[in-house]
Amino acid sequence: MLKEWLTRLRFLISPIPTHEIDDELQFHIEQQAQEYIAAGMTPQEARRKAVLAFGGIESARAQSHEQRPSFFLETLLQDVSYALRQLRQSRGFTVTAVLTLALGIGANAAIFTLVNAVLLKDLPVVDPETLVRVGNTNECCVNWGANNDNSYSLFATDDWHHLQKNVPEFEELAAMQSGIGQITARRDKTQESARSVRSEFVSGNYFRTFGLKPQIGRLFTDEDNVEGAPFVAVMSYDMWQNNYAGDPSVVGSTFWVNTKAVTITGIAPKGFYGDRLSSTPPDFYLPIESMPVLANAQHVHIPDRRWLYLIGRVKPGVAMASLQAKITELVRQSFAATPIFSDAEGKRAVAKAKAVLSPAGAGIQDMQDSYGSKLKLLMWISGLVLLIACANIANLLLVRGMNRQAEMSVRTALGAMRARIVRQLLTESLVLSIISGMTGLVVAYAGTRMLLAMAFPGAEDVPIDASPSGVVLAFAFGVSVLTGILFGLTPAWITSKANPTDALRAGTRTTTSGASLLQRSLIVLQSALALVLLVGAGMFIQSLNKLRNIDLKLNSANRYILHFDPQAAGYSPAQVEALYRTIEERFHTIPGVQKAGISAYTPMEANNWGDGVQIQGQPNLHTWASWVRGNTEYFDSVGTHVLMGRGFTTHDTSTSLAVAVVNQSFVKKFFKPGENPIGRRFGSPGPVSSGDFEIVGVVEDTAYNSATWKDHAMYFIPMTQRIPESARQRPIEQDTGLYAGAIVIQTERPMDNMQSLARQTLAAINPNLSIVKFQTFDEQIADLFTQDRMITRLMILFSILALLLAALGLYGVTSYTVARRTPEIGIRMALGANRGSVVGMIMRGTMLQTAIGLCLIGIPVAWFCVRYIQSQLYETKGMSLAILAIATLTLAAAAAVAGLVPAQRAASTNPSQALRTE
Amino acid sequence: MPATDLLQGTLDLLILRTLALESMHGWGIAQRIQQVSNDALQIGQGSLYPALHRLEYKGWIQAEWGASENNRKAKYYSLTKTGQKQLQAELEDWGRISTAIALVLK
């Protein structure tokens, strides 16, 4: 039995040697001849008769051969090696085809990798599908009061406890800080300097909810998250590897976190990047209850300060709709118990409050929300590029198929079966597409890296893998093989249908047998699609330019912005006034420094503090404004001009009267036209608090938070003055609003060494003062345009690719037409046509196809598609005629060049030679 | 040359039956079948050799190069164990079918 199986295996792998069959058949014939000789024939006669009697030796041999399974493998190998030989022979065709397909497939695979990683991937946790988030928006950081849409995603510590107690449908309900922050950490008993790291405060059941096991050590328990418990932290795997080389003694060691001793209990599992996909995943996880001390965060225990995201694991079989109703009811109860919702307005808001449950398998969907629409757009665009690439390949294969008609005719005439020829051609296009697919993977890998670098410039720890996953591999190969089959079959079918006698009969002289209708249609389609992409790129360039040219009402020349954290360095709010004065003095001693602004945050960074505003003596409008603290040189350092009254002076100190400077939008929003705001008072709503600040000046609307936030009402208060309302409520030690976040340095000339100078200056004041982030003002502004820049660059890239491909396709088909029409052109020239008219004739055909593509399909489609990208564009309505004109002209020019080259070749046809070559 | 067309699949049976007696080369098999059937069955070479290769691949017969009667190199086929079982099964089948046909024709 075993032997038989071995025989079978041998047959499968090793093809039977042809000579064996030949020997066997030869033996048969000889035996027959022997018989005839015995019957009295001469040897020659006997042999002749034996051969005749045997019949078709060839067919017997072939059929015997085909009985073996190795026959299939053998022909396949034959076909493949023949295909490779063919491809090697026509290098131009191969390189063009492989590059075309590889770029098309690579671009798609790259985008798909990103889509897969950002939009489709779950958190690396146990059973992600049973995780549910309470809330569905990216409301962030610390918030209070009613939300306009009545939907809540942020919750107070008390709300979380209330839900945890009353919703047994959750196996676990974890809470986590919504705004990931920075802490300063330094390992005890080592030489390392304090470093600024990202931290997230989380509940004790955080890791348990996700079902995670520690890499080493232990993760949090509920006992860790109790007020007064010893301070503990869990370190991320990446932090552990990158900064401590995976040293196991890190677990159990002490770190100075914001100058307080914290013990590392364990390392989070490898691959876990927190509860949300982000380019800045947390390095340290800390229990919520340690936040008031470690980060002096008072909001943790203020009942109406909402700052937590909630993610729970639901028990099996719980219905989401009824759970959502129940949670909404509990949230209303919890809100109703807080002072902020206790007035009539508040009660109305509570009655309408709702918490929407959303799937949390992928965690908090911040990045998904911000990149989703752009990634989808990119997918469409790369899909269009692939379509153009496929049209090109189809054309190339068609042209090639036609050129090989003679070869196929000869083969058919020699007895090759049609199936065999089709199979051969199909093998060829499959080999081509597999080579392209592999090249495409290289393009995909490089492309994904490029996309990541474009999407998250400067980020090192983006938890997105650039190497294509199995799905992407399958996708890329699927697309390439499908293209190969689809566009390999058509020419194969057309050529195999060729009547050998027709094709072999030389001298088919025609005037119209240029490219087929199919080919022309492909060209028309290509130019139309390329136009759509060009128009799209144009629209994005226009939008980005508009964005860039928005007057931000600031001056970024020779300005450097340094983010720091005095709180993390151990300063109490009562000590910061002296610190700020020292910082101002020390920075002014650096030669070249003109202004040293200190502020809570700066223009054009993703930060915003807001509060309700009521003008004294006027009704509460329930509106609010953003506010920023700044020192005396702050307005000058960022380039904000004072329009009325004054900015801050050295007389505005912690002991002087509380003053504020407001911006123009603030004046427009809260005062009647013509009213003089100077000297008026305002504050947070309330009979007393509405008189807290006296307006002493008006400044222009410098852009904060984003370039497109129009009519953004803001007020500014001196760096060291307490807000009277919070001074009434709590002691200065708890007034974290006094902490500055940034120093803006204006210098007289560009200073490349500013970063090290600033570091030294700060360290000289206090070694614990570390730099959280250092950028030029221009870099900070550019960061906010990252997404717009990325998509614009990609649009440009893709449209150039499309243009190239379309031109290539046009060139290929025109060349082919010219080659086919050489005899005809020869006759025309022999009859007196000059070069000009020949060029004209060829160009007419080429330009006609392009014109049809542009006018009949391209422009209407582009017109139609613009509405879909409009939402991605800044202040753009409808199609810009200028862009349409530029795109059309560019494409027409490319088409003209692509047509002119073969047209010139046609015109240099030597008539006598052309006529003789037949 | 009058020859009866073979029923589909009967060739395999004839080959297996012939080889059940002794191992034989292709020519010998053809001759044997012709002789035994009193020249009624003539196996065309065009179908004999593909059939032999097919049976060999199926594992019912195995091949071996040996010296022929007149000392020439020839490929000898013999029945394997599976082949014997297969022959048994096919003989039974054949018996059933021919009895059935005979009954109908009577």
PDB file of C-alpha atoms in Angstrom, chain A residues 16-30 57-58 60-62 64-65, chain B residues 53 65 72:
ATOM      1  CA  ILE A  16       7.816  10.756 -16.630  1.00  0.00           C
ATOM      2  CA  PRO A  17      10.812  10.949 -18.930  1.00  0.00           C
ATOM      3  CA  THR A  18       9.604  11.240 -22.504  1.00  0.00           C
ATOM      4  CA  HIS A  19      12.095   8.645 -23.684  1.00  0.00           C
ATOM      5  CA  GLU A  20      10.426   5.991 -21.518  1.00  0.00           C
ATOM      6  CA  ILE A  21       7.209   6.315 -23.442  1.00  0.00           C
ATOM      7  CA  ASP A  22       9.142   6.462 -26.698  1.00  0.00           C
ATOM      8  CA  ASP A  23      11.082   3.323 -25.787  1.00  0.00           C
ATOM      9  CA  GLU A  24       7.912   1.515 -24.918  1.00  0.00           C
ATOM     10  CA  LEU A  25       6.160   2.467 -28.145  1.00  0.00           C
ATOM     11  CA  GLN A  26       9.297   1.699 -30.154  1.00  0.00           C
ATOM     12  CA  PHE A  27       9.407  -1.758 -28.610  1.00  0.00           C
ATOM     13  CA  HIS A  28       5.821  -2.319 -29.605  1.00  0.00           C
ATOM     14  CA  ILE A  29       6.525  -1.405 -33.224  1.00  0.00           C
ATOM     15  CA  GLU A  30       9.583  -3.610 -33.349  1.00  0.00           C
ATOM     16  CA  ILE A  57       2.454   7.550 -32.628  1.00  0.00           C
ATOM     17  CA  GLU A  58       2.351  11.205 -31.672  1.00  0.00           C
ATOM     18  CA  ALA A  60      -0.529   7.830 -28.414  1.00  0.00           C
ATOM     19  CA  ARG A  61       2.503   9.419 -26.873  1.00  0.00           C
ATOM     20  CA  ALA A  62       0.707  12.653 -26.042  1.00  0.00           C
ATOM     21  CA  SER A  64      -0.087   8.559 -22.469  1.00  0.00           C
ATOM     22  CA  HIS A  65       1.668  11.634 -21.243  1.00  0.00           C
TER      23      HIS A  65
ATOM     24  CA  HIS B  53      -0.353   4.769 -17.938  1.00  0.00           C
ATOM     25  CA  TRP B  65      11.859  -2.566 -17.129  1.00  0.00           C
ATOM     26  CA  ARG B  72      15.295  -6.480 -25.764  1.00  0.00           C
TER      27      ARG B  72
END
